[in-house]
């Protein structure tokens, strides 16, 4: 009752200051005691105190005018700041905002926190869609995110959201706070303040819990930045109006800056046997001579064509089955065509994306373009196998790669020719200032595109050094050292480190570059021998695999063909990661002691991958068509609408490549593991099984070995099988002792099989499924850990960076594969982690033996 009285008193006091629609007016008692003439000149009055949800009083220096009772429309007058623009374009509500106070807003000397500074209270019109269709300010301030946010709040956190709630607020934010292109930590804010970054404004709700929702809105719609009309205010960021057509003069300065990145962005033309390029001047296809600069194209083919693209012959091509004897094969397998004769002419008409890419190539000052559909003979199986295996070199060697994000090859590049940009007026002038939108974050456009769902495009982006993305409204540039959108021009010299080789950590990393303050930081770690950098490399590899498993392929059998470039890249880093049918197995960080034993520990670690969505997932899955589970299981896998894992039958079940389904991110590391497998052999199609220790015999993994490892299809090993009757699958419910509940300590990740604890437990008891122990997860083995620290040679960096301060985030556990065995061959169905404290010096061998059915058994896992 006491709380209700206080709430009623609070509402009564607030009603003295606010009208029913959220407009500020002054109490009649105040009017009677004051000078009416001076009061009507609202700019000379101080604003009334406002109240936050927490009850704190907030004083601000701008206020709305009192209502003119003599005015029959009961509306406040327009402000002088609008006299310089077309009055008919600005709606009445926007006109009543005190825009002539902008000077005061941006010269405020007090502290402005992340939630900004209150300018004026506004109504709910900017969130409810009741804005003017012609008013440019309404379009800039539109904030549809507020209503669902407010509706989602619990009444206890928002007791004024009903009748007493008086509307939203217009806030100003200092130095581009919440800019998605800059990491939000103190050094970043200091950098923005140092270089006088601009202010921006936004409509926000009452309260302080809206930050995440607000930043999502900024990323998807952009910031409304306040800049002087005649001169740039900021030394570091300046928004600019994006033109309706593609302008190469926007891109050329980015390429010039990137040419100074000698370490990270120094592409050298690929020297690939039989490589062809399109001559954009003549419209013909010719051999690449190994030294000419070229541009590559990454795009979505679209629905599979009934026939491969046909090319007009010129008479200079080599007949099928014959070897071109006029070429010179160098040691690195490069091919030179001495006379650069045209092999064929491009067919007409070309898909619009290809036509536009040729125009962009010429506009950037290059003559040659590489497009897979035309530069690889689609009728030649041999050529496709050879060229696909070298696509890493082809994309890495291009001077720039054009990324077309459309759903098919006829979509085109927006703004280049017939495909228009989704263009809009981004700015409005208010006196001597301009409000201009920074537009949506290109990262969102890339991640939401059809292009980002395709498996083949993943390695094309990963290995390109200079990436030029054509979104529907602007172009976005990203190299291995910096990135920049067209709509928000940035001074890259100020953002670069002293050597000029990359941007500072305060600047956000790109979509396809793990660097700066991103996870697994450090941009160029592949040749770094320090062990904490090898950890970075392993984590980045796992991250790339996780991202790759989110994508789809038109031909499901291409799952490893489209991954071979990634496998080659990580096999040649200092971490020396072998991709055994796709699963990443790092070489022991320290090449001393029992290397083969430690490498076996890493195999058990690699086998313990899990699916992000699985049979025991609690999260509700998207089901737009409300289909029953049995029917959805028969539909093709998709990452959003049908994400439950499905088998890819032609690949081994013990690898992620044998499944459709996104992987779960990993936090554990291989030196936390002790393997309980023995006598491990690897099976390959058409070849005898090889002893697993064979992998440690190679000082480096060559291309043929990398390809062979990807074809592995069976694992043979001896392992313990746990007795399900000795496992604690159930525990008592403390509230109801007679009721049993599933054990919270056990972690089950089942990709295929029963979806309830009762059925899983029963199938284990019946012997249909078995728990095969692959290893133990716990604290790092002392002998391995000490050798890692000693070998690093950079103890302070290791302590600060990746090794000594890594905490054990998962409890000690016995890790098992749940397998189904049919006629002597076993198939992976999921993973089970069983907590086990006090594993002892034997790595838990005694604990496992106590829980096992008997001695080790021989398994053939396929």
mmCIF file of N, CA, C and O in Angstrom, residues 11-68:
data_model
loop_
_atom_site.group_PDB
_atom_site.id
_atom_site.type_symbol
_atom_site.label_atom_id
_atom_site.label_comp_id
_atom_site.label_asym_id
_atom_site.label_seq_id
_atom_site.Cartn_x
_atom_site.Cartn_y
_atom_site.Cartn_z
ATOM 1 N N UNK A 11 2.974 10.119 -9.903
ATOM 2 C CA UNK A 11 2.232 10.383 -11.138
ATOM 3 C C UNK A 11 1.544 11.744 -11.088
ATOM 4 O O UNK A 11 1.480 12.468 -12.083
ATOM 5 N N UNK A 12 1.045 12.113 -9.897
ATOM 6 C CA UNK A 12 0.364 13.409 -9.773
ATOM 7 C C UNK A 12 1.334 14.563 -9.960
ATOM 8 O O UNK A 12 1.029 15.552 -10.633
ATOM 9 N N UNK A 13 2.520 14.443 -9.363
ATOM 10 C CA UNK A 13 3.518 15.502 -9.517
ATOM 11 C C UNK A 13 3.961 15.612 -10.963
ATOM 12 O O UNK A 13 4.104 16.712 -11.508
ATOM 13 N N UNK A 14 4.153 14.452 -11.629
ATOM 14 C CA UNK A 14 4.610 14.485 -13.010
ATOM 15 C C UNK A 14 3.560 15.118 -13.922
ATOM 16 O O UNK A 14 3.876 15.761 -14.925
ATOM 17 N N UNK A 15 2.274 14.932 -13.574
ATOM 18 C CA UNK A 15 1.225 15.495 -14.427
ATOM 19 C C UNK A 15 1.242 17.020 -14.430
ATOM 20 O O UNK A 15 0.672 17.650 -15.307
ATOM 21 N N UNK A 16 1.880 17.629 -13.409
ATOM 22 C CA UNK A 16 2.003 19.075 -13.405
ATOM 23 C C UNK A 16 2.938 19.565 -14.494
ATOM 24 O O UNK A 16 2.900 20.731 -14.887
ATOM 25 N N UNK A 17 3.823 18.683 -14.984
ATOM 26 C CA UNK A 17 4.825 19.084 -15.960
ATOM 27 C C UNK A 17 4.549 18.565 -17.356
ATOM 28 O O UNK A 17 5.038 19.111 -18.326
ATOM 29 N N UNK A 18 3.807 17.482 -17.481
ATOM 30 C CA UNK A 18 3.680 16.847 -18.793
ATOM 31 C C UNK A 18 2.220 16.723 -19.213
ATOM 32 O O UNK A 18 1.353 16.386 -18.400
ATOM 33 N N UNK A 19 1.960 16.949 -20.492
ATOM 34 C CA UNK A 19 0.618 16.797 -21.036
ATOM 35 C C UNK A 19 0.352 15.358 -21.365
ATOM 36 O O UNK A 19 1.227 14.510 -21.280
ATOM 37 N N UNK A 20 -0.863 15.092 -21.841
ATOM 38 C CA UNK A 20 -1.256 13.712 -22.131
ATOM 39 C C UNK A 20 -0.443 13.126 -23.259
ATOM 40 O O UNK A 20 -0.284 11.917 -23.358
ATOM 41 N N UNK A 21 0.090 13.918 -24.191
ATOM 42 C CA UNK A 21 0.820 13.369 -25.329
ATOM 43 C C UNK A 21 2.322 13.482 -25.153
ATOM 44 O O UNK A 21 3.069 13.253 -26.088
ATOM 45 N N UNK A 22 2.771 13.836 -23.947
ATOM 46 C CA UNK A 22 4.207 13.867 -23.713
ATOM 47 C C UNK A 22 4.814 15.236 -23.928
ATOM 48 O O UNK A 22 6.004 15.415 -23.792
ATOM 49 N N UNK A 23 4.049 16.284 -24.246
ATOM 50 C CA UNK A 23 4.609 17.612 -24.469
ATOM 51 C C UNK A 23 4.769 18.332 -23.135
ATOM 52 O O UNK A 23 3.918 18.240 -22.251
ATOM 53 N N UNK A 24 5.852 19.096 -23.009
ATOM 54 C CA UNK A 24 6.126 19.789 -21.755
ATOM 55 C C UNK A 24 5.294 21.076 -21.685
ATOM 56 O O UNK A 24 5.211 21.817 -22.642
ATOM 57 N N UNK A 25 4.685 21.330 -20.531
ATOM 58 C CA UNK A 25 4.048 22.621 -20.313
ATOM 59 C C UNK A 25 4.304 23.047 -18.883
ATOM 60 O O UNK A 25 4.782 22.282 -18.057
ATOM 61 N N UNK A 26 3.993 24.256 -18.561
ATOM 62 C CA UNK A 26 4.322 24.804 -17.250
ATOM 63 C C UNK A 26 3.070 24.924 -16.407
ATOM 64 O O UNK A 26 2.001 25.301 -16.883
ATOM 65 N N UNK A 27 3.166 24.598 -15.162
ATOM 66 C CA UNK A 27 2.057 24.662 -14.231
ATOM 67 C C UNK A 27 1.453 26.071 -14.221
ATOM 68 O O UNK A 27 2.155 27.071 -14.275
ATOM 69 N N UNK A 28 0.126 26.122 -14.136
ATOM 70 C CA UNK A 28 -0.550 27.421 -14.178
ATOM 71 C C UNK A 28 -0.159 28.296 -13.000
ATOM 72 O O UNK A 28 -0.145 29.521 -13.102
ATOM 73 N N UNK A 29 0.185 27.647 -11.882
ATOM 74 C CA UNK A 29 0.608 28.441 -10.724
ATOM 75 C C UNK A 29 1.910 29.146 -11.013
ATOM 76 O O UNK A 29 2.131 30.288 -10.610
ATOM 77 N N UNK A 30 2.809 28.459 -11.748
ATOM 78 C CA UNK A 30 4.075 29.073 -12.109
ATOM 79 C C UNK A 30 3.831 30.211 -13.088
ATOM 80 O O UNK A 30 4.448 31.280 -13.014
ATOM 81 N N UNK A 31 2.865 29.996 -14.029
ATOM 82 C CA UNK A 31 2.565 31.042 -14.992
ATOM 83 C C UNK A 31 2.030 32.292 -14.301
ATOM 84 O O UNK A 31 2.366 33.413 -14.654
ATOM 85 N N UNK A 32 1.167 32.074 -13.282
ATOM 86 C CA UNK A 32 0.557 33.214 -12.611
ATOM 87 C C UNK A 32 1.582 34.024 -11.846
ATOM 88 O O UNK A 32 1.472 35.243 -11.736
ATOM 89 N N UNK A 33 2.589 33.368 -11.321
ATOM 90 C CA UNK A 33 3.573 34.077 -10.511
ATOM 91 C C UNK A 33 4.687 34.677 -11.338
ATOM 92 O O UNK A 33 5.447 35.500 -10.855
ATOM 93 N N UNK A 34 4.831 34.273 -12.613
ATOM 94 C CA UNK A 34 5.930 34.752 -13.444
ATOM 95 C C UNK A 34 5.470 35.768 -14.465
ATOM 96 O O UNK A 34 4.289 36.099 -14.581
ATOM 97 N N UNK A 35 6.430 36.290 -15.219
ATOM 98 C CA UNK A 35 6.155 37.241 -16.286
ATOM 99 C C UNK A 35 5.720 36.458 -17.517
ATOM 100 O O UNK A 35 6.483 35.662 -18.052
ATOM 101 N N UNK A 36 4.504 36.625 -17.993
ATOM 102 C CA UNK A 36 3.989 35.854 -19.099
ATOM 103 C C UNK A 36 4.763 36.123 -20.373
ATOM 104 O O UNK A 36 4.992 35.226 -21.177
ATOM 105 N N UNK A 37 5.199 37.362 -20.606
ATOM 106 C CA UNK A 37 5.933 37.662 -21.831
ATOM 107 C C UNK A 37 7.259 36.937 -21.857
ATOM 108 O O UNK A 37 7.653 36.358 -22.855
ATOM 109 N N UNK A 38 7.953 37.005 -20.709
ATOM 110 C CA UNK A 38 9.242 36.305 -20.698
ATOM 111 C C UNK A 38 9.043 34.816 -20.725
ATOM 112 O O UNK A 38 9.866 34.083 -21.257
ATOM 113 N N UNK A 39 7.939 34.367 -20.165
ATOM 114 C CA UNK A 39 7.709 32.923 -20.182
ATOM 115 C C UNK A 39 7.407 32.409 -21.585
ATOM 116 O O UNK A 39 7.832 31.334 -21.973
ATOM 117 N N UNK A 40 6.658 33.180 -22.358
ATOM 118 C CA UNK A 40 6.359 32.744 -23.716
ATOM 119 C C UNK A 40 7.607 32.636 -24.557
ATOM 120 O O UNK A 40 7.664 31.877 -25.510
ATOM 121 N N UNK A 41 8.618 33.422 -24.236
ATOM 122 C CA UNK A 41 9.910 33.259 -24.912
ATOM 123 C C UNK A 41 10.629 32.090 -24.249
ATOM 124 O O UNK A 41 11.476 32.267 -23.378
ATOM 125 N N UNK A 42 10.235 30.896 -24.643
ATOM 126 C CA UNK A 42 10.654 29.685 -23.916
ATOM 127 C C UNK A 42 12.146 29.479 -23.914
ATOM 128 O O UNK A 42 12.702 28.816 -23.068
ATOM 129 N N UNK A 43 12.855 30.073 -24.861
ATOM 130 C CA UNK A 43 14.298 29.838 -24.944
ATOM 131 C C UNK A 43 15.039 30.479 -23.779
ATOM 132 O O UNK A 43 16.175 30.115 -23.486
ATOM 133 N N UNK A 44 14.427 31.442 -23.114
ATOM 134 C CA UNK A 44 15.097 32.125 -22.014
ATOM 135 C C UNK A 44 14.856 31.448 -20.676
ATOM 136 O O UNK A 44 15.354 31.899 -19.651
ATOM 137 N N UNK A 45 14.048 30.423 -20.669
ATOM 138 C CA UNK A 45 13.728 29.752 -19.420
ATOM 139 C C UNK A 45 14.560 28.504 -19.239
ATOM 140 O O UNK A 45 14.934 27.850 -20.206
ATOM 141 N N UNK A 46 14.774 28.151 -18.013
ATOM 142 C CA UNK A 46 15.453 26.885 -17.708
ATOM 143 C C UNK A 46 14.461 25.756 -17.840
ATOM 144 O O UNK A 46 13.266 25.917 -17.607
ATOM 145 N N UNK A 47 14.988 24.578 -18.171
ATOM 146 C CA UNK A 47 14.117 23.422 -18.315
ATOM 147 C C UNK A 47 13.707 22.911 -16.949
ATOM 148 O O UNK A 47 14.467 22.981 -15.998
ATOM 149 N N UNK A 48 12.504 22.369 -16.814
ATOM 150 C CA UNK A 48 12.129 21.732 -15.559
ATOM 151 C C UNK A 48 12.937 20.471 -15.351
ATOM 152 O O UNK A 48 13.428 19.872 -16.296
ATOM 153 N N UNK A 49 13.068 20.061 -14.109
ATOM 154 C CA UNK A 49 13.814 18.840 -13.805
ATOM 155 C C UNK A 49 13.057 17.643 -14.326
ATOM 156 O O UNK A 49 11.842 17.566 -14.235
ATOM 157 N N UNK A 50 13.796 16.700 -14.916
ATOM 158 C CA UNK A 50 13.208 15.465 -15.412
ATOM 159 C C UNK A 50 13.571 14.332 -14.463
ATOM 160 O O UNK A 50 14.528 14.416 -13.712
ATOM 161 N N UNK A 51 12.826 13.263 -14.544
ATOM 162 C CA UNK A 51 13.053 12.136 -13.656
ATOM 163 C C UNK A 51 13.380 10.907 -14.469
ATOM 164 O O UNK A 51 12.730 10.614 -15.457
ATOM 165 N N UNK A 52 14.388 10.174 -14.052
ATOM 166 C CA UNK A 52 14.693 8.889 -14.677
ATOM 167 C C UNK A 52 13.866 7.811 -14.002
ATOM 168 O O UNK A 52 13.178 8.059 -13.005
ATOM 169 N N UNK A 53 13.918 6.614 -14.543
ATOM 170 C CA UNK A 53 13.194 5.489 -13.960
ATOM 171 C C UNK A 53 13.670 5.234 -12.541
ATOM 172 O O UNK A 53 12.923 4.821 -11.664
ATOM 173 N N UNK A 54 14.946 5.494 -12.275
ATOM 174 C CA UNK A 54 15.511 5.253 -10.946
ATOM 175 C C UNK A 54 15.163 6.366 -9.972
ATOM 176 O O UNK A 54 15.561 6.321 -8.806
ATOM 177 N N UNK A 55 14.448 7.387 -10.430
ATOM 178 C CA UNK A 55 14.026 8.435 -9.535
ATOM 179 C C UNK A 55 15.021 9.558 -9.392
ATOM 180 O O UNK A 55 14.804 10.490 -8.624
ATOM 181 N N UNK A 56 16.137 9.546 -10.092
ATOM 182 C CA UNK A 56 17.138 10.598 -9.993
ATOM 183 C C UNK A 56 16.725 11.781 -10.864
ATOM 184 O O UNK A 56 16.179 11.619 -11.946
ATOM 185 N N UNK A 57 17.029 12.962 -10.399
ATOM 186 C CA UNK A 57 16.697 14.165 -11.148
ATOM 187 C C UNK A 57 17.807 14.476 -12.131
ATOM 188 O O UNK A 57 18.988 14.460 -11.782
ATOM 189 N N UNK A 58 17.446 14.779 -13.356
ATOM 190 C CA UNK A 58 18.410 15.084 -14.407
ATOM 191 C C UNK A 58 18.155 16.505 -14.889
ATOM 192 O O UNK A 58 17.068 16.808 -15.382
ATOM 193 N N UNK A 59 19.132 17.378 -14.766
ATOM 194 C CA UNK A 59 18.986 18.769 -15.204
ATOM 195 C C UNK A 59 19.564 18.905 -16.603
ATOM 196 O O UNK A 59 20.638 18.391 -16.888
ATOM 197 N N UNK A 60 18.886 19.565 -17.509
ATOM 198 C CA UNK A 60 19.412 19.783 -18.839
ATOM 199 C C UNK A 60 19.144 21.227 -19.253
ATOM 200 O O UNK A 60 18.361 21.931 -18.628
ATOM 201 N N UNK A 61 19.790 21.677 -20.302
ATOM 202 C CA UNK A 61 19.782 23.082 -20.671
ATOM 203 C C UNK A 61 18.862 23.397 -21.833
ATOM 204 O O UNK A 61 18.922 24.485 -22.394
ATOM 205 N N UNK A 62 18.085 22.438 -22.292
ATOM 206 C CA UNK A 62 17.137 22.734 -23.355
ATOM 207 C C UNK A 62 15.761 22.279 -22.921
ATOM 208 O O UNK A 62 15.635 21.333 -22.158
ATOM 209 N N UNK A 63 14.738 22.967 -23.378
ATOM 210 C CA UNK A 63 13.383 22.593 -22.992
ATOM 211 C C UNK A 63 12.442 22.949 -24.117
ATOM 212 O O UNK A 63 12.746 23.764 -24.977
ATOM 213 N N UNK A 64 11.279 22.327 -24.102
ATOM 214 C CA UNK A 64 10.271 22.656 -25.080
ATOM 215 C C UNK A 64 9.445 23.841 -24.579
ATOM 216 O O UNK A 64 9.390 24.117 -23.374
ATOM 217 N N UNK A 65 8.777 24.560 -25.471
ATOM 218 C CA UNK A 65 8.013 25.740 -25.058
ATOM 219 C C UNK A 65 6.746 25.374 -24.318
ATOM 220 O O UNK A 65 6.240 24.262 -24.435
ATOM 221 N N UNK A 66 6.213 26.324 -23.582
ATOM 222 C CA UNK A 66 4.906 26.129 -22.948
ATOM 223 C C UNK A 66 3.849 26.186 -24.032
ATOM 224 O O UNK A 66 4.040 26.775 -25.087
ATOM 225 N N UNK A 67 2.730 25.588 -23.747
ATOM 226 C CA UNK A 67 1.654 25.615 -24.728
ATOM 227 C C UNK A 67 1.028 27.012 -24.788
ATOM 228 O O UNK A 67 0.791 27.650 -23.773
ATOM 229 N N UNK A 68 0.756 27.477 -25.988
ATOM 230 C CA UNK A 68 0.108 28.772 -26.185
ATOM 231 C C UNK A 68 -1.398 28.553 -26.126
ATOM 232 O O UNK A 68 -1.998 28.015 -27.055
#
